[in-house]
PDB file of C-alpha atoms in Angstrom:
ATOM      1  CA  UNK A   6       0.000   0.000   0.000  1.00 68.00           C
ATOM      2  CA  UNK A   7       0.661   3.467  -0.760  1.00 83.00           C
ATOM      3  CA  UNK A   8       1.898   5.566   2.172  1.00 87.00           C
ATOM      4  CA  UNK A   9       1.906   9.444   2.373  1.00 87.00           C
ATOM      5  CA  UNK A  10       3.381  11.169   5.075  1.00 84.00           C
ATOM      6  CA  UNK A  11       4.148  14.602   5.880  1.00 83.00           C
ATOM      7  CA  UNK A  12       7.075  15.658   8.210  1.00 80.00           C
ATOM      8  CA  UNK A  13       9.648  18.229   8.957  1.00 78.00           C
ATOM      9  CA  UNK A  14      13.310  17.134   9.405  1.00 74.00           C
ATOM     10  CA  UNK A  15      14.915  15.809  12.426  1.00 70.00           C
ATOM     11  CA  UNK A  16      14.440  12.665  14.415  1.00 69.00           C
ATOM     12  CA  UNK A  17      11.787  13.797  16.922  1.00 75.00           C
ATOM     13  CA  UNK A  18       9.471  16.027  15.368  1.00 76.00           C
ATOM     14  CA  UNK A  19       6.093  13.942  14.826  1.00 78.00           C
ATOM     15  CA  UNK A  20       4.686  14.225  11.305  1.00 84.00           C
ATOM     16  CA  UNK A  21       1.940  16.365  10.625  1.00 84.00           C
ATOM     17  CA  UNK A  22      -0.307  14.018   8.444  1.00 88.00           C
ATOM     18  CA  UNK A  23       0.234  10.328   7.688  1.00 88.00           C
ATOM     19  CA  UNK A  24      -1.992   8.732   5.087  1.00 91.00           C
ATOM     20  CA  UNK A  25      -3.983   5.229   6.149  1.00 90.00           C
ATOM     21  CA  UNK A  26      -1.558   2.859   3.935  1.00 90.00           C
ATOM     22  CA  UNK A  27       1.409   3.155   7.163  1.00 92.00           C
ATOM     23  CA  UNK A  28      -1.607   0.861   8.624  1.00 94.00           C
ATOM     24  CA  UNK A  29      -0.511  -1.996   6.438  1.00 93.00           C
ATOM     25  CA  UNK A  30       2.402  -2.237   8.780  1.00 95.00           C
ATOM     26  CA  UNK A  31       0.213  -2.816  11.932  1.00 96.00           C
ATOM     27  CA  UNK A  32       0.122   0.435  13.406  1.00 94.00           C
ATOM     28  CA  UNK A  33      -2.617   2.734  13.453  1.00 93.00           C
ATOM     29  CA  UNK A  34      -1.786   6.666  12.061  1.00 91.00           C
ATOM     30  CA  UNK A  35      -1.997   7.833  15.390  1.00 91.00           C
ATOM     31  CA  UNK A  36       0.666   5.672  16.689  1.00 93.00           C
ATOM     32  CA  UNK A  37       2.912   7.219  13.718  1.00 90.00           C
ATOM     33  CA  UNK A  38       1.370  10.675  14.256  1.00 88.00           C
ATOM     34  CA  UNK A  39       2.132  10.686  18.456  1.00 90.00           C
ATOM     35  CA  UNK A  40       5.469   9.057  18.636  1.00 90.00           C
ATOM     36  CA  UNK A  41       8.324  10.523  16.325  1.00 85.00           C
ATOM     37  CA  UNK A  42      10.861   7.543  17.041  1.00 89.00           C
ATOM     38  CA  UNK A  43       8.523   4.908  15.479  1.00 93.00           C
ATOM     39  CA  UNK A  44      10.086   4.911  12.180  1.00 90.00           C
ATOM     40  CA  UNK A  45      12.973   4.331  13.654  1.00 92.00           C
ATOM     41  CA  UNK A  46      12.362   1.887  16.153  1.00 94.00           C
ATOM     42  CA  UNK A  47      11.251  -0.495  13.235  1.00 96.00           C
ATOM     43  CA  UNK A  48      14.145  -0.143  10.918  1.00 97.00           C
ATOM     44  CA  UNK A  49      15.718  -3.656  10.207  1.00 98.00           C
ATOM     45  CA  UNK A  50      18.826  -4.066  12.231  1.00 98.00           C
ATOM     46  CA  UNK A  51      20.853  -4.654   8.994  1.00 98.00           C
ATOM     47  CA  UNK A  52      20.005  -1.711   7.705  1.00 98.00           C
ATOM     48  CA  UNK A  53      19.051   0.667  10.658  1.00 97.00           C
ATOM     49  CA  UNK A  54      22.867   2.363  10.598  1.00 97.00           C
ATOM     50  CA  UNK A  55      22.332   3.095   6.731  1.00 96.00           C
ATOM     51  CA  UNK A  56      19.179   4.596   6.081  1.00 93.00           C
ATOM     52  CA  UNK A  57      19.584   6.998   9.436  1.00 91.00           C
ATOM     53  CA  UNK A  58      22.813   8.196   8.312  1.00 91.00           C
ATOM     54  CA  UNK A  59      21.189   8.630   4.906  1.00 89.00           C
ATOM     55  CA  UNK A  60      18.118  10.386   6.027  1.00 85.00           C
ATOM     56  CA  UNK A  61      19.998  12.815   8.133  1.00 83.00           C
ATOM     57  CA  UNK A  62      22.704  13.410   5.419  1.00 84.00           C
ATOM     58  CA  UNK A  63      19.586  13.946   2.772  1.00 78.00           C
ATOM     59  CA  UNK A  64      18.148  16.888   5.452  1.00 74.00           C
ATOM     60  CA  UNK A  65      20.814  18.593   6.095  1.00 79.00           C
ATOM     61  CA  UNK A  66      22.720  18.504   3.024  1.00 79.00           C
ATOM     62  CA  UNK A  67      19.630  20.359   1.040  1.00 75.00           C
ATOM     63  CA  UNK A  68      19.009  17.934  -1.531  1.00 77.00           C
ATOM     64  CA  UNK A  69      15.666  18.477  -2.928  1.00 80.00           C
ATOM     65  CA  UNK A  70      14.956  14.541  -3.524  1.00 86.00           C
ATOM     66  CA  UNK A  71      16.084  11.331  -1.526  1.00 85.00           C
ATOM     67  CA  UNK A  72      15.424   7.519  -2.348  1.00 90.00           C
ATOM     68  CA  UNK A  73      15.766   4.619  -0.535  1.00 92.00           C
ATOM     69  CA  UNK A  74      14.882   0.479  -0.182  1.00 96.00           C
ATOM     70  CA  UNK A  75      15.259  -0.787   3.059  1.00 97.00           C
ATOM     71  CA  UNK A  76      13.412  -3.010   5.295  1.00 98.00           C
ATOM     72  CA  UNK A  77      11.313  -2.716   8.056  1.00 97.00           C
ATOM     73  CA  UNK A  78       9.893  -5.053  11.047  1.00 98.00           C
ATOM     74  CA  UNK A  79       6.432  -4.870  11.149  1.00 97.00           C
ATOM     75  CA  UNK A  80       4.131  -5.114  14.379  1.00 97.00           C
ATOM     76  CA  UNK A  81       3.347  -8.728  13.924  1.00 97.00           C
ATOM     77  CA  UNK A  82       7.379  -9.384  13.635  1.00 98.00           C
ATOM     78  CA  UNK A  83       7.225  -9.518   9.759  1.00 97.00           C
ATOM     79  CA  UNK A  84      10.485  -8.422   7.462  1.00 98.00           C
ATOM     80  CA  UNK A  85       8.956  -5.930   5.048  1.00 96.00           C
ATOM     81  CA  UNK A  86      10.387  -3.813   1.946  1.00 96.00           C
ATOM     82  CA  UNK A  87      10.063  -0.290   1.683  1.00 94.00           C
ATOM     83  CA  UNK A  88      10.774   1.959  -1.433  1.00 94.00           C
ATOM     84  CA  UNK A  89      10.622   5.163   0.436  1.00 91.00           C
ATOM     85  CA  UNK A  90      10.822   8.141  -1.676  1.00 89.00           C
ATOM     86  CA  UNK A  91      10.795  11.864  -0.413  1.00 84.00           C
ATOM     87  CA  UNK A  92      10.161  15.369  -1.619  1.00 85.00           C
ATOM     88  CA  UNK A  93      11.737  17.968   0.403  1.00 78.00           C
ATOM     89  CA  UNK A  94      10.397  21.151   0.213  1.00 77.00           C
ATOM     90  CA  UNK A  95      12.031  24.122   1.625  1.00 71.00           C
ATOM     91  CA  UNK A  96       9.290  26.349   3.660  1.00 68.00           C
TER      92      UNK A  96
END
C-alpha cells in the first residue's frame, strides 16, 4: 500500500499528516502521528545504521529529492520492503 506522510526534518518532530496505507504495517496513524521515534524503532537491524545516516545526510545537506529500499519489522514481527521516496520542500 501506498503511504503518504508529511514531516519536517529531524528525528523527533512527529509528522503532521500520515496517510492510512502506514496501517498496512500494523500500526494505526496515530501511533505514527504521536510518537516521532517509530520509524525508527522499526528499521531492520541490517540496515538501521544506513538509512539513518542517509536520512539525516539527505536533510541537512539540502538535496531536494532522496530515495531509498530498506526493510522494516512490522508489528506482527514480519520483514517488510520499503521503497521510500521523499520530496523535500524548503518552507
Amino acid at each position: 500500500p501506498l503511504t503518504v506522510y508529511l514531516a519536517e526534518p529531524g528525528p523527533e518532530r512527529p509528522p503532521s499528516y500520515v496517510s492510512a496505507g502506514v496501517e498496512a504495517l500494523g500500526w494505526p496513524r496515530e501511533a505514527w502521528m504521536d510518537d516521532p521515534t517509530l520509524w525508527r524503532r522499526i528499521l531492520h537491524p541490517a540496515d538501521h545504521e544506513r538509512v539513518v545516516r542517509d536520512s539525516d545526510a539527505a536533510t541537512t545537506s539540502g538535496e531536494r529529492r532522496k530515495e531509498a529500499v530498506y526493510r522494516v519489522v512490522a508489528r506482527d514481527g514480519a520483514v517488510r520492503w520499503l521503497h521510500d521516496r521523499a520530496e523535500l520542500v524548503p518552507v
